[in-house]
CSV table of C-alpha atoms and ligand atoms in Angstrom, one decimal:
chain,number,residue,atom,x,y,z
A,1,UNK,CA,44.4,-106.9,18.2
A,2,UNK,CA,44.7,-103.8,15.8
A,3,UNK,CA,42.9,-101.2,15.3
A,4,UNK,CA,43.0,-99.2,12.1
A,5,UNK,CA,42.2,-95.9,10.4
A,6,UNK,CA,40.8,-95.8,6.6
A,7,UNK,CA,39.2,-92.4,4.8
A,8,UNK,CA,37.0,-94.0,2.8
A,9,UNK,CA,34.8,-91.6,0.3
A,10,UNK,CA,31.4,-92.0,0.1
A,11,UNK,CA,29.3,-92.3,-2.7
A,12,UNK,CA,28.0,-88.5,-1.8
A,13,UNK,CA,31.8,-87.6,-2.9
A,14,UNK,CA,32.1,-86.8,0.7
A,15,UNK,CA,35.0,-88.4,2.7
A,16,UNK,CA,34.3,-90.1,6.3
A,17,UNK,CA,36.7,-91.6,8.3
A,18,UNK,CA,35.8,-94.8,9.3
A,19,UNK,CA,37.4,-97.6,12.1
A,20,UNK,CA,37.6,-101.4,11.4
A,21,UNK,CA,39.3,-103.7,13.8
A,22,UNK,CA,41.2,-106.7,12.7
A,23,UNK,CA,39.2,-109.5,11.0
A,24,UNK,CA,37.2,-111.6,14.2
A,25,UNK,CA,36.9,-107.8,15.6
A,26,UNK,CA,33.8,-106.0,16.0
A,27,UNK,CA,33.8,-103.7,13.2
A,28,UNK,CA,32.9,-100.1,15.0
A,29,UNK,CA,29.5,-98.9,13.6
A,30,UNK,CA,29.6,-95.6,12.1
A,31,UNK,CA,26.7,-93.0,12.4
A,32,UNK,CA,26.1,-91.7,8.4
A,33,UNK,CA,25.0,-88.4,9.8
A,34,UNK,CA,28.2,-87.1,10.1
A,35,UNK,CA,28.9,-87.8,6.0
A,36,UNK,CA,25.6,-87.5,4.5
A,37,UNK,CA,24.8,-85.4,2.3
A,38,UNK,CA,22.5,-84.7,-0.8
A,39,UNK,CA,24.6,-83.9,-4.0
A,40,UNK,CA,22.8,-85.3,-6.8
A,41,UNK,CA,19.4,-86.2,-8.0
A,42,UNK,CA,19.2,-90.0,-7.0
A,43,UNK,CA,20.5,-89.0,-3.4
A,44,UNK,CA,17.3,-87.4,-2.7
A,45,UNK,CA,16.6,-90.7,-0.6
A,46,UNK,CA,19.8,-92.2,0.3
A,47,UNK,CA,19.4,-95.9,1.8
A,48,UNK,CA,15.5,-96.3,0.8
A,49,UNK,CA,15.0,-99.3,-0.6
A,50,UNK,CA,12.1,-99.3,-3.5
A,51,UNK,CA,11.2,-102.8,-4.3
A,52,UNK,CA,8.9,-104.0,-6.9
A,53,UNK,CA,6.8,-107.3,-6.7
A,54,UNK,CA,7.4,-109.3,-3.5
A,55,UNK,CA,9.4,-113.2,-3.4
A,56,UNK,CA,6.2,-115.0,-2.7
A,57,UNK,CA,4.8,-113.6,-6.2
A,58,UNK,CA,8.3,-114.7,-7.4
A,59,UNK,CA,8.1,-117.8,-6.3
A,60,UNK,CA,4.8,-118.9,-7.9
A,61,UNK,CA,5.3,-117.8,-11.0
A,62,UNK,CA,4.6,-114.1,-11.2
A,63,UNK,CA,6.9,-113.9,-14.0
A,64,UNK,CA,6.3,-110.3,-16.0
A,65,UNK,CA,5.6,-106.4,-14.7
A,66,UNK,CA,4.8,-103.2,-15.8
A,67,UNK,CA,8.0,-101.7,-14.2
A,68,UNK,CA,9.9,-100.4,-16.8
A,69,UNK,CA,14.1,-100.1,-15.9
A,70,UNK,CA,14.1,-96.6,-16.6
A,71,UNK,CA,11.3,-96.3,-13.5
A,72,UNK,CA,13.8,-98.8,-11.3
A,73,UNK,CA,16.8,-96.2,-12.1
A,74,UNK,CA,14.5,-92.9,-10.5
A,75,UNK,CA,14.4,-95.1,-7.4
A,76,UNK,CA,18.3,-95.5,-6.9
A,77,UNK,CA,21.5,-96.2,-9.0
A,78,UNK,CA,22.0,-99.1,-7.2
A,79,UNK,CA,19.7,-102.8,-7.3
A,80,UNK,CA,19.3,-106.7,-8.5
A,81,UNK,CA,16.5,-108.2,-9.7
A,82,UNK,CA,15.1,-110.0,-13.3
A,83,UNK,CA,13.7,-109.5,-16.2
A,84,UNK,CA,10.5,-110.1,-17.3
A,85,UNK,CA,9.8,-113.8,-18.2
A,86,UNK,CA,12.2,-114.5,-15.7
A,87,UNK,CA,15.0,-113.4,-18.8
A,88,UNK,CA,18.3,-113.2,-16.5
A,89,UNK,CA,19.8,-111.9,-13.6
A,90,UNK,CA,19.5,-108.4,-13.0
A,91,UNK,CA,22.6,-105.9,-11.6
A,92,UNK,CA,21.4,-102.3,-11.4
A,93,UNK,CA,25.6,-100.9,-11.1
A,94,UNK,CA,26.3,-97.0,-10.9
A,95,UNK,CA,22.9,-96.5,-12.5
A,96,UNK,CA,23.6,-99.2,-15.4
A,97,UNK,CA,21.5,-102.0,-15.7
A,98,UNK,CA,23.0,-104.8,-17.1
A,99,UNK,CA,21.4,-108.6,-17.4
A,100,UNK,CA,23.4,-111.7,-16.8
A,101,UNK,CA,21.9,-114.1,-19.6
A,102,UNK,CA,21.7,-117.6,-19.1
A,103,UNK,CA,24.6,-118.7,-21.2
A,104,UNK,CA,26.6,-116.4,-19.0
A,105,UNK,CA,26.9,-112.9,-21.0
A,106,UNK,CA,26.4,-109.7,-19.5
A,107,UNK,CA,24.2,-107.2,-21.6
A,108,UNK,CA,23.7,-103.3,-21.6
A,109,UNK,CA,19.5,-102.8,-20.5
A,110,UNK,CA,17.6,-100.3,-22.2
A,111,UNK,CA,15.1,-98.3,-20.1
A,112,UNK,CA,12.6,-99.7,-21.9
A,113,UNK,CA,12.8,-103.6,-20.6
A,114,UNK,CA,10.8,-104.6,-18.1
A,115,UNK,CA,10.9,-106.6,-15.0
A,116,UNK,CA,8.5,-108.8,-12.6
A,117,UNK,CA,10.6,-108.3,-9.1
A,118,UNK,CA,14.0,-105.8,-8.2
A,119,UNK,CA,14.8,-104.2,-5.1
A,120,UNK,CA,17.0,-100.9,-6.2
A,121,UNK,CA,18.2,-97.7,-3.9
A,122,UNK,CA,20.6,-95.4,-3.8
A,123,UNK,CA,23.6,-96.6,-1.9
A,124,UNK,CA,25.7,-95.1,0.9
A,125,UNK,CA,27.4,-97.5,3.9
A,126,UNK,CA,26.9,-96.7,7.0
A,127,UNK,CA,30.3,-99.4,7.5
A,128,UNK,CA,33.1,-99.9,5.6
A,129,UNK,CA,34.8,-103.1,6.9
A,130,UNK,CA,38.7,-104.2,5.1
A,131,UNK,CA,39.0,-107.7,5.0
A,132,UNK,CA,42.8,-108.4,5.1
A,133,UNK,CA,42.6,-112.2,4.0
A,134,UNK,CA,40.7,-114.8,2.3
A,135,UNK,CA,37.0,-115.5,3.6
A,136,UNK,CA,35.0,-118.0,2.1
A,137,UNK,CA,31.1,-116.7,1.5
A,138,UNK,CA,30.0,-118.3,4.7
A,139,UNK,CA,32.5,-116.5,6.8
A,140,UNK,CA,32.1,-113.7,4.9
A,141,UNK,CA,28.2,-113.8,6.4
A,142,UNK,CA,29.0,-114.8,9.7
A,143,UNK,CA,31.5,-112.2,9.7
A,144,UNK,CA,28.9,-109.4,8.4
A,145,UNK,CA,26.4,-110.7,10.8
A,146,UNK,CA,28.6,-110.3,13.5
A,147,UNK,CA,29.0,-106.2,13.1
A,148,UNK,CA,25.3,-105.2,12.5
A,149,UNK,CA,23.2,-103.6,14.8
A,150,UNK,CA,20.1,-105.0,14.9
A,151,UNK,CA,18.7,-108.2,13.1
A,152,UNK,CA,14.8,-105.9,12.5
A,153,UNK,CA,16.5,-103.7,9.7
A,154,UNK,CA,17.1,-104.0,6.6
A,155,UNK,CA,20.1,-104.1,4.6
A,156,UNK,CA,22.5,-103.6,1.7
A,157,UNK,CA,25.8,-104.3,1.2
A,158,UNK,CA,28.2,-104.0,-1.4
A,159,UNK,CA,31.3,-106.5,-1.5
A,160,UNK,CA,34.2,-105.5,-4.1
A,161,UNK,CA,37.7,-106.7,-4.2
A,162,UNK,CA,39.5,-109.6,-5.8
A,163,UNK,CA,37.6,-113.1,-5.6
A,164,UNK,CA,39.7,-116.1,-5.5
A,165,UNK,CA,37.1,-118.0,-7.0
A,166,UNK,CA,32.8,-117.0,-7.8
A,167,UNK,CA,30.2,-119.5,-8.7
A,168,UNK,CA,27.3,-117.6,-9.9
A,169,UNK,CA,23.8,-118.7,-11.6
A,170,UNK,CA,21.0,-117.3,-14.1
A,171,UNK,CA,17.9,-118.3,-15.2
A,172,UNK,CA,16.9,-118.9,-19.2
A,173,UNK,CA,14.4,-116.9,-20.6
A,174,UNK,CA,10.6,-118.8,-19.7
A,175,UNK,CA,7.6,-119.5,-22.0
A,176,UNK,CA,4.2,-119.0,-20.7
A,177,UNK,CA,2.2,-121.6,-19.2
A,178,UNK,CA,5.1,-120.0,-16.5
A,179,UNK,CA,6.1,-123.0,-14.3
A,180,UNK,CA,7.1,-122.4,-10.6
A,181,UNK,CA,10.4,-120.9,-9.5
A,182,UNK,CA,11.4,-124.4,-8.1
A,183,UNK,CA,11.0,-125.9,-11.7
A,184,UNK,CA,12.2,-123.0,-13.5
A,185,UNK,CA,15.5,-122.7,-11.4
A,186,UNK,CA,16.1,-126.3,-12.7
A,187,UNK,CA,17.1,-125.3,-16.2
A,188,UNK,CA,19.6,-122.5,-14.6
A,189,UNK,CA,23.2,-122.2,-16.0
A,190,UNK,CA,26.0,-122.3,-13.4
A,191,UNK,CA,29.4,-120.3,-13.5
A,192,UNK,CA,32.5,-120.7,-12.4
A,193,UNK,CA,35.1,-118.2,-12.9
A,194,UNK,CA,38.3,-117.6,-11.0
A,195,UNK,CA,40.7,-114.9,-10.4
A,196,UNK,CA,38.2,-111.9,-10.5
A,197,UNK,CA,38.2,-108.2,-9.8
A,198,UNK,CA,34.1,-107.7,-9.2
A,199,UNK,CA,31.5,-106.6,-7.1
A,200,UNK,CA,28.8,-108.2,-5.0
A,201,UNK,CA,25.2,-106.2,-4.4
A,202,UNK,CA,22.2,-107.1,-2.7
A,203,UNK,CA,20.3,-107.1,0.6
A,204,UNK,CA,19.6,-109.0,3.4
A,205,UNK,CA,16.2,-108.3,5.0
A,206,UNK,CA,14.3,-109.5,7.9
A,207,UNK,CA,12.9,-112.3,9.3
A,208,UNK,CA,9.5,-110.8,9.5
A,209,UNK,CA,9.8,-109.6,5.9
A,210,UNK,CA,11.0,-113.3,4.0
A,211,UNK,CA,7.8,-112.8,2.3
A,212,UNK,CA,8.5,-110.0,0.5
A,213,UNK,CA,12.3,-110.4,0.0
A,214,UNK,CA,15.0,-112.9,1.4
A,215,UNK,CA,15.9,-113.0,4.5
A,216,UNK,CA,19.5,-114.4,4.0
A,217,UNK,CA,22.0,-112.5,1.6
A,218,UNK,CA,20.9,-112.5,-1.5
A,219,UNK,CA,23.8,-111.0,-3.8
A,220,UNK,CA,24.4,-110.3,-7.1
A,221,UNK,CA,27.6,-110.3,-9.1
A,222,UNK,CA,29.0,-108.2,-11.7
A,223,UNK,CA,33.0,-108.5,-13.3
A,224,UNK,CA,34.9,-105.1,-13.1
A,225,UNK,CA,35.1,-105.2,-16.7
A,226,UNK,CA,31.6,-106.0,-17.2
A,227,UNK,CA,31.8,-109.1,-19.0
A,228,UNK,CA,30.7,-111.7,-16.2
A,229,UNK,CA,28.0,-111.7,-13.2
A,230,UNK,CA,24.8,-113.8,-11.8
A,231,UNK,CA,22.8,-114.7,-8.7
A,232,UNK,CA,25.8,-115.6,-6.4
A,233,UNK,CA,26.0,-119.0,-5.3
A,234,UNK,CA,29.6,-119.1,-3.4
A,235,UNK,CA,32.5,-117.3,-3.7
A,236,UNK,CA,36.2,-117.1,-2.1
A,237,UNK,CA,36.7,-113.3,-1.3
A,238,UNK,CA,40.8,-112.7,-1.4
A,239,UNK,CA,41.2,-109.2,-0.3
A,240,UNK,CA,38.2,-106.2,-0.7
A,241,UNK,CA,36.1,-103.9,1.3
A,242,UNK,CA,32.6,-105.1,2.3
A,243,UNK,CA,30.3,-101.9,2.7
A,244,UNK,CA,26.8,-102.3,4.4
A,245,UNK,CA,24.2,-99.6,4.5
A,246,UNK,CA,21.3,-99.7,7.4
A,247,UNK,CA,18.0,-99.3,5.9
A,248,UNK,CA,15.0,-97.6,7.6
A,249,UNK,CA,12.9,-96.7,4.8
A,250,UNK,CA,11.0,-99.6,2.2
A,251,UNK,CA,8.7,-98.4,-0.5
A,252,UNK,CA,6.9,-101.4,-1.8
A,253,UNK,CA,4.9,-101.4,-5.2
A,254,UNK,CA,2.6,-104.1,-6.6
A,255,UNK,CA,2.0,-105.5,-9.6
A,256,UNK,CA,-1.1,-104.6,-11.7
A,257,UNK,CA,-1.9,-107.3,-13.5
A,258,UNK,CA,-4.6,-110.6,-13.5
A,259,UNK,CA,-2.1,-113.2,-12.8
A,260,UNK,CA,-0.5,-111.1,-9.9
A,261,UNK,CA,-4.2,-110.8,-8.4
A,262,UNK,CA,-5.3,-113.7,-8.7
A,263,UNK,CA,-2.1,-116.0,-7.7
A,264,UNK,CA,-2.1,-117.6,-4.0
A,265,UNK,CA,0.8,-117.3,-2.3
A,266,UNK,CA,2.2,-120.3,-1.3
A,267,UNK,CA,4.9,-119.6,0.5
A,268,UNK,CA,7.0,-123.0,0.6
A,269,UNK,CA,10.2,-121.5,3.0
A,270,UNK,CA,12.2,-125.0,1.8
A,271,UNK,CA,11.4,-124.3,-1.8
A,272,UNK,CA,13.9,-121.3,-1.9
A,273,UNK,CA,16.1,-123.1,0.3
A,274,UNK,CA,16.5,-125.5,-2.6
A,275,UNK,CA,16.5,-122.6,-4.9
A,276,UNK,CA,19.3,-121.2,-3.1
A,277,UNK,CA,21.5,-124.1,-3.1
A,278,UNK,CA,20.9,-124.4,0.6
A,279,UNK,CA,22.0,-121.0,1.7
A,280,UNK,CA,26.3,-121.3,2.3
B,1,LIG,ZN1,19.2,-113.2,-7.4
């Protein structure tokens, strides 16, 4: 059993020295206070998550906001979400939003767009774990699971490195009468790509929260070189760094608009089950 040493710099542009065991190891927690620090305008909250819209609305239908991108980006530089009319998948990277169309290109967001549901904050890991060999995504889970403190928080994580192989989804633009995410997901392209350098972001939240966001992994995926991404539905992780940050602090806003008010919330749990391709 190993135990090794990494510096890893933070996204503060401070450097902490963190421990990570072997993979099957309890990766050691780290305490952020020791690295923390406020540098720059969108660390002003570090590891708040600001979420707009709620799953349940999602899942119904709920299809267009009033939040603007350029609103998203004062609330973190990280985030995934959609667009309005459901118009691709959304990956909020280093405070650039880019959309994941359908037919599988990745597009440069102006402020402007708008979008029905994203969960965005300003990232800095608490843990930086090394994975030293291929994981498929379910170990990859188990594995996370397996180092986290407490299944009451929430969190975020942030998987780069070199992917073996990604399958990935997004969702074509819909036209009002909106149907229900379980029909809507139907028409969804599907990706395969192999061989790529990327990154994974997204959140996991809790059980007593599934309402209001998932309460499995929920990642998104954009290509280092920006030309490929989507909802992540399996992946082969080669070699990489998985960083998780606990979150304490969830800002929630709500849509103002007739079809958000007036929606009941059904709440199907096997519904995004099937939406998820059955959770890996
Ligand atoms: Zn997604």
């Amino acid at each position: 059993m190993k135990t090794y040493w990494n510096t890893t710099k933070m996204r503060n542009g401070k450097y902490c020295r963190i421990t990570f065991l072997s993979f099957i190891i309890i990766g050691s927690l780290f305490s952020l206070s020791g690295c923390n620090g406020k540098t720059n305008a969108v660390d002003l909250n570090p590891n708040s998550i600001f979420q707009y819209s709620t799953l349940s609305a999602l899942l119904e239908g709920v299809y267009d906001g009033e939040m603007t991108i350029g609103e998203l980006k004062k609330h973190g530089n990280y985030g995934i979400g959609t667009f309005n009319a459901l118009d691709g998948e959304m990956v909020l990277y280093e405070g650039q939003c880019y959309k994941i169309t359908s037919d599988s290109r990745v597009i440069k967001v102006s402020d402007s767009e708008k979008s029905p549901f994203a969960a965005i904050c300003t990232f800095v890991p608490d843990t930086v774990i090394k994975v030293g060999r291929s994981l498929n995504l379910k170990e990859i889970k188990h594995y996370i699971d397996s180092v986290l403190p407490s299944n009451n928080l929430l969190y975020a994580y942030q998987i780069s490195g070199s992917f073996d192989s990604i399958v990935t989804r997004s969702v074509p633009k819909q036209q009002k009468p909106y149907k229900r995410l379980i029909e809507a997901y139907k028409m969804q392209g599907v990706f395969t790509f192999t061989n790529q350098k990327g990154v994974l972001f997204g959140y996991k939240f809790p059980k007593y929260l599934k309402d209001v966001n998932m309460d499995d992994y929920h990642l998104h995926f954009l290509s280092i070189d920006k030309s490929k991404g989507g909802h992540l539905l399996n992946c082969v992780l080669s070699d990489g760094e998985i960083s998780v940050a606990y979150i304490r602090n969830f800002s929630l806003r709500l849509p103002d608009n007739s079809y958000f008010n007036t929606t009941v919330f059904a709440n199907k749990k096997e519904e995004l089950l099937k939406i998820e391709g059955g959770r890996n």
